[in-house]
């Protein structure tokens, strides 16, 4: 079964600042809870995002178990949006759309994550017992870090 997490946050910055920060894969570890041991493995000469870009990570999503994760950037609309899609990792489906809307207060950032766990019925049990809250907690953490960074 597919699940959706939607979040939005107003950032007190210009589009260039937001775009540079969020499109740089190396910044992901800055907005991910420390206990997830999130490590970007791919080395980039620059952080310019592009369609087809592959990014490899290590992450420990549950019980400290270290897993490889690979995402591909499948859509980029410069200064407006980009989408990453899990090619390899713990989910059956992970599709994360990032959107940036300029307004009078800076940038309204929207995250829409569609995800699905493997193992059918068993995956749904694990989702209801642990994964749903874990995904929400990750984005709650991001919200706090981004408030400190952009809205202090």
PDB file of C-alpha atoms in Angstrom:
ATOM      1  CA  UNK A   1       0.000   0.000   0.000  1.00  0.00           C
ATOM      2  CA  UNK A   2       1.300   3.466  -0.881  1.00  0.00           C
ATOM      3  CA  UNK A   3       1.597   6.104   1.809  1.00  0.00           C
ATOM      4  CA  UNK A   4       2.062   9.861   1.512  1.00  0.00           C
ATOM      5  CA  UNK A   5       3.772  12.359   3.761  1.00  0.00           C
ATOM      6  CA  UNK A   6       3.258  16.026   2.968  1.00  0.00           C
ATOM      7  CA  UNK A   7       4.997  18.911   4.678  1.00  0.00           C
ATOM      8  CA  UNK A   8       5.486  22.587   3.991  1.00  0.00           C
ATOM      9  CA  UNK A   9       7.640  25.211   5.631  1.00  0.00           C
ATOM     10  CA  UNK A  10       8.141  28.919   5.090  1.00  0.00           C
ATOM     11  CA  UNK A  11      11.823  29.842   4.810  1.00  0.00           C
ATOM     12  CA  UNK A  12      13.153  33.349   5.288  1.00  0.00           C
ATOM     13  CA  UNK A  13      15.603  33.338   2.368  1.00  0.00           C
ATOM     14  CA  UNK A  14      15.756  33.902  -1.368  1.00  0.00           C
ATOM     15  CA  UNK A  15      15.334  31.196  -3.997  1.00  0.00           C
ATOM     16  CA  UNK A  16      19.049  31.021  -4.786  1.00  0.00           C
ATOM     17  CA  UNK A  17      19.920  30.278  -1.139  1.00  0.00           C
ATOM     18  CA  UNK A  18      17.169  27.661  -0.796  1.00  0.00           C
ATOM     19  CA  UNK A  19      18.019  25.992  -4.094  1.00  0.00           C
ATOM     20  CA  UNK A  20      21.739  25.775  -3.374  1.00  0.00           C
ATOM     21  CA  UNK A  21      21.122  24.263   0.058  1.00  0.00           C
ATOM     22  CA  UNK A  22      18.431  21.708  -0.823  1.00  0.00           C
ATOM     23  CA  UNK A  23      19.813  20.570  -4.159  1.00  0.00           C
ATOM     24  CA  UNK A  24      23.226  19.767  -2.619  1.00  0.00           C
ATOM     25  CA  UNK A  25      23.239  16.082  -1.672  1.00  0.00           C
ATOM     26  CA  UNK A  26      25.936  16.658   0.937  1.00  0.00           C
ATOM     27  CA  UNK A  27      23.523  18.800   2.963  1.00  0.00           C
ATOM     28  CA  UNK A  28      21.168  15.855   3.535  1.00  0.00           C
ATOM     29  CA  UNK A  29      23.209  14.640   6.490  1.00  0.00           C
ATOM     30  CA  UNK A  30      22.777  18.091   8.104  1.00  0.00           C
ATOM     31  CA  UNK A  31      18.980  17.730   8.155  1.00  0.00           C
ATOM     32  CA  UNK A  32      18.761  14.030   9.043  1.00  0.00           C
ATOM     33  CA  UNK A  33      18.634  12.835  12.667  1.00  0.00           C
ATOM     34  CA  UNK A  34      22.068  11.733  13.888  1.00  0.00           C
ATOM     35  CA  UNK A  35      20.820   8.321  15.030  1.00  0.00           C
ATOM     36  CA  UNK A  36      20.149   7.417  11.385  1.00  0.00           C
ATOM     37  CA  UNK A  37      23.907   7.496  10.680  1.00  0.00           C
ATOM     38  CA  UNK A  38      23.208   9.046   7.282  1.00  0.00           C
ATOM     39  CA  UNK A  39      26.368   9.206   5.153  1.00  0.00           C
ATOM     40  CA  UNK A  40      26.547  10.448   1.566  1.00  0.00           C
ATOM     41  CA  UNK A  41      28.970   8.148  -0.256  1.00  0.00           C
ATOM     42  CA  UNK A  42      28.971   9.781  -3.685  1.00  0.00           C
ATOM     43  CA  UNK A  43      31.628  12.444  -4.097  1.00  0.00           C
ATOM     44  CA  UNK A  44      30.698  15.459  -6.209  1.00  0.00           C
ATOM     45  CA  UNK A  45      33.001  17.973  -7.875  1.00  0.00           C
ATOM     46  CA  UNK A  46      30.196  20.480  -7.467  1.00  0.00           C
ATOM     47  CA  UNK A  47      26.694  20.170  -6.084  1.00  0.00           C
ATOM     48  CA  UNK A  48      24.800  21.126  -9.230  1.00  0.00           C
ATOM     49  CA  UNK A  49      21.778  18.869  -9.457  1.00  0.00           C
ATOM     50  CA  UNK A  50      20.728  17.301 -12.766  1.00  0.00           C
ATOM     51  CA  UNK A  51      18.307  14.704 -14.086  1.00  0.00           C
ATOM     52  CA  UNK A  52      19.878  11.261 -14.007  1.00  0.00           C
ATOM     53  CA  UNK A  53      22.149  12.133 -11.070  1.00  0.00           C
ATOM     54  CA  UNK A  54      22.747   9.065  -8.883  1.00  0.00           C
ATOM     55  CA  UNK A  55      23.467   9.493  -5.172  1.00  0.00           C
ATOM     56  CA  UNK A  56      24.617   6.650  -2.924  1.00  0.00           C
ATOM     57  CA  UNK A  57      24.243   6.682   0.867  1.00  0.00           C
ATOM     58  CA  UNK A  58      24.530   4.581   3.954  1.00  0.00           C
ATOM     59  CA  UNK A  59      21.618   4.911   6.347  1.00  0.00           C
ATOM     60  CA  UNK A  60      20.470   3.088   9.481  1.00  0.00           C
ATOM     61  CA  UNK A  61      16.677   3.537   9.419  1.00  0.00           C
ATOM     62  CA  UNK A  62      15.710   0.940  12.049  1.00  0.00           C
ATOM     63  CA  UNK A  63      17.534  -0.775  14.906  1.00  0.00           C
ATOM     64  CA  UNK A  64      20.896   0.687  13.832  1.00  0.00           C
ATOM     65  CA  UNK A  65      21.073  -1.704  10.850  1.00  0.00           C
ATOM     66  CA  UNK A  66      23.300  -0.144   8.200  1.00  0.00           C
ATOM     67  CA  UNK A  67      21.848  -0.222   4.677  1.00  0.00           C
ATOM     68  CA  UNK A  68      22.852   1.074   1.285  1.00  0.00           C
ATOM     69  CA  UNK A  69      20.468   3.486  -0.372  1.00  0.00           C
ATOM     70  CA  UNK A  70      20.664   4.875  -3.893  1.00  0.00           C
ATOM     71  CA  UNK A  71      18.471   7.623  -5.268  1.00  0.00           C
ATOM     72  CA  UNK A  72      18.208   9.071  -8.743  1.00  0.00           C
ATOM     73  CA  UNK A  73      17.182  12.626  -9.518  1.00  0.00           C
ATOM     74  CA  UNK A  74      14.402  12.045 -12.039  1.00  0.00           C
ATOM     75  CA  UNK A  75      13.099  15.599 -12.461  1.00  0.00           C
ATOM     76  CA  UNK A  76      14.635  19.077 -12.153  1.00  0.00           C
ATOM     77  CA  UNK A  77      12.904  22.394 -12.837  1.00  0.00           C
ATOM     78  CA  UNK A  78      15.627  24.908 -11.929  1.00  0.00           C
ATOM     79  CA  UNK A  79      14.728  27.061  -8.898  1.00  0.00           C
ATOM     80  CA  UNK A  80      11.246  25.478  -8.753  1.00  0.00           C
ATOM     81  CA  UNK A  81      11.367  21.755  -7.999  1.00  0.00           C
ATOM     82  CA  UNK A  82      13.222  18.475  -8.143  1.00  0.00           C
ATOM     83  CA  UNK A  83      12.313  14.856  -7.493  1.00  0.00           C
ATOM     84  CA  UNK A  84      14.390  12.011  -6.151  1.00  0.00           C
ATOM     85  CA  UNK A  85      13.439   8.373  -6.609  1.00  0.00           C
ATOM     86  CA  UNK A  86      14.882   5.398  -4.730  1.00  0.00           C
ATOM     87  CA  UNK A  87      16.616   2.983  -7.090  1.00  0.00           C
ATOM     88  CA  UNK A  88      17.982   0.718  -4.323  1.00  0.00           C
ATOM     89  CA  UNK A  89      17.152   0.743  -0.649  1.00  0.00           C
ATOM     90  CA  UNK A  90      14.794  -0.234   2.141  1.00  0.00           C
ATOM     91  CA  UNK A  91      11.536   0.828   0.460  1.00  0.00           C
ATOM     92  CA  UNK A  92       9.541  -0.793  -2.314  1.00  0.00           C
ATOM     93  CA  UNK A  93       8.829   2.786  -3.453  1.00  0.00           C
ATOM     94  CA  UNK A  94      10.307   6.142  -2.410  1.00  0.00           C
ATOM     95  CA  UNK A  95       9.400   9.164  -4.522  1.00  0.00           C
ATOM     96  CA  UNK A  96      10.232  12.559  -2.957  1.00  0.00           C
ATOM     97  CA  UNK A  97       9.140  15.759  -4.716  1.00  0.00           C
ATOM     98  CA  UNK A  98      10.692  19.018  -3.450  1.00  0.00           C
ATOM     99  CA  UNK A  99       8.964  22.257  -4.462  1.00  0.00           C
ATOM    100  CA  UNK A 100      10.043  25.873  -3.890  1.00  0.00           C
ATOM    101  CA  UNK A 101       7.572  28.733  -4.264  1.00  0.00           C
ATOM    102  CA  UNK A 102       8.720  32.332  -3.993  1.00  0.00           C
ATOM    103  CA  UNK A 103       6.436  34.632  -2.007  1.00  0.00           C
ATOM    104  CA  UNK A 104       6.584  37.942  -0.117  1.00  0.00           C
ATOM    105  CA  UNK A 105       8.111  36.201   2.935  1.00  0.00           C
ATOM    106  CA  UNK A 106      10.816  34.262   1.101  1.00  0.00           C
ATOM    107  CA  UNK A 107      10.325  30.672  -0.029  1.00  0.00           C
ATOM    108  CA  UNK A 108       7.518  28.249   0.699  1.00  0.00           C
ATOM    109  CA  UNK A 109       9.104  24.813   0.571  1.00  0.00           C
ATOM    110  CA  UNK A 110       6.873  21.788   0.028  1.00  0.00           C
ATOM    111  CA  UNK A 111       7.840  18.139   0.419  1.00  0.00           C
ATOM    112  CA  UNK A 112       5.634  15.351  -0.906  1.00  0.00           C
ATOM    113  CA  UNK A 113       6.882  11.840  -0.248  1.00  0.00           C
ATOM    114  CA  UNK A 114       5.083   8.821  -1.662  1.00  0.00           C
ATOM    115  CA  UNK A 115       6.440   5.594  -0.251  1.00  0.00           C
ATOM    116  CA  UNK A 116       5.640   1.933   0.086  1.00  0.00           C
ATOM    117  CA  UNK A 117       7.237  -0.823   2.098  1.00  0.00           C
ATOM    118  CA  UNK A 118       8.085  -4.281   0.765  1.00  0.00           C
ATOM    119  CA  UNK A 119       6.578  -7.525   2.067  1.00  0.00           C
ATOM    120  CA  UNK A 120       2.900  -6.686   1.485  1.00  0.00           C
ATOM    121  CA  UNK A 121       0.812  -7.298   4.600  1.00  0.00           C
ATOM    122  CA  UNK A 122       3.871  -7.719   6.833  1.00  0.00           C
ATOM    123  CA  UNK A 123       5.246  -4.414   5.526  1.00  0.00           C
ATOM    124  CA  UNK A 124       1.961  -2.746   6.448  1.00  0.00           C
ATOM    125  CA  UNK A 125       2.222  -4.053  10.004  1.00  0.00           C
ATOM    126  CA  UNK A 126       5.787  -2.721  10.293  1.00  0.00           C
ATOM    127  CA  UNK A 127       4.600   0.588   8.802  1.00  0.00           C
ATOM    128  CA  UNK A 128       1.855   1.018  11.390  1.00  0.00           C
ATOM    129  CA  UNK A 129       4.080  -0.084  14.283  1.00  0.00           C
ATOM    130  CA  UNK A 130       7.280   1.831  13.432  1.00  0.00           C
ATOM    131  CA  UNK A 131       7.917   3.227   9.976  1.00  0.00           C
ATOM    132  CA  UNK A 132       5.111   5.802   9.786  1.00  0.00           C
ATOM    133  CA  UNK A 133       6.288   7.450  13.000  1.00  0.00           C
ATOM    134  CA  UNK A 134       9.947   7.193  11.948  1.00  0.00           C
ATOM    135  CA  UNK A 135       9.287   8.996   8.648  1.00  0.00           C
ATOM    136  CA  UNK A 136       7.271  11.681  10.484  1.00  0.00           C
ATOM    137  CA  UNK A 137      10.059  12.070  13.055  1.00  0.00           C
ATOM    138  CA  UNK A 138      12.660  12.561  10.308  1.00  0.00           C
ATOM    139  CA  UNK A 139      10.645  15.386   8.781  1.00  0.00           C
ATOM    140  CA  UNK A 140       9.896  16.884  12.218  1.00  0.00           C
ATOM    141  CA  UNK A 141      13.654  16.963  12.818  1.00  0.00           C
ATOM    142  CA  UNK A 142      14.218  18.607   9.437  1.00  0.00           C
ATOM    143  CA  UNK A 143      11.634  21.246  10.271  1.00  0.00           C
ATOM    144  CA  UNK A 144      13.453  22.172  13.498  1.00  0.00           C
ATOM    145  CA  UNK A 145      16.884  22.267  11.853  1.00  0.00           C
ATOM    146  CA  UNK A 146      15.588  24.399   8.984  1.00  0.00           C
ATOM    147  CA  UNK A 147      13.853  26.793  11.388  1.00  0.00           C
ATOM    148  CA  UNK A 148      17.196  27.330  13.121  1.00  0.00           C
ATOM    149  CA  UNK A 149      19.060  27.724   9.864  1.00  0.00           C
ATOM    150  CA  UNK A 150      16.686  29.957   7.905  1.00  0.00           C
ATOM    151  CA  UNK A 151      14.212  31.549  10.325  1.00  0.00           C
ATOM    152  CA  UNK A 152      16.208  32.510  13.399  1.00  0.00           C
TER     153      UNK A 152
END
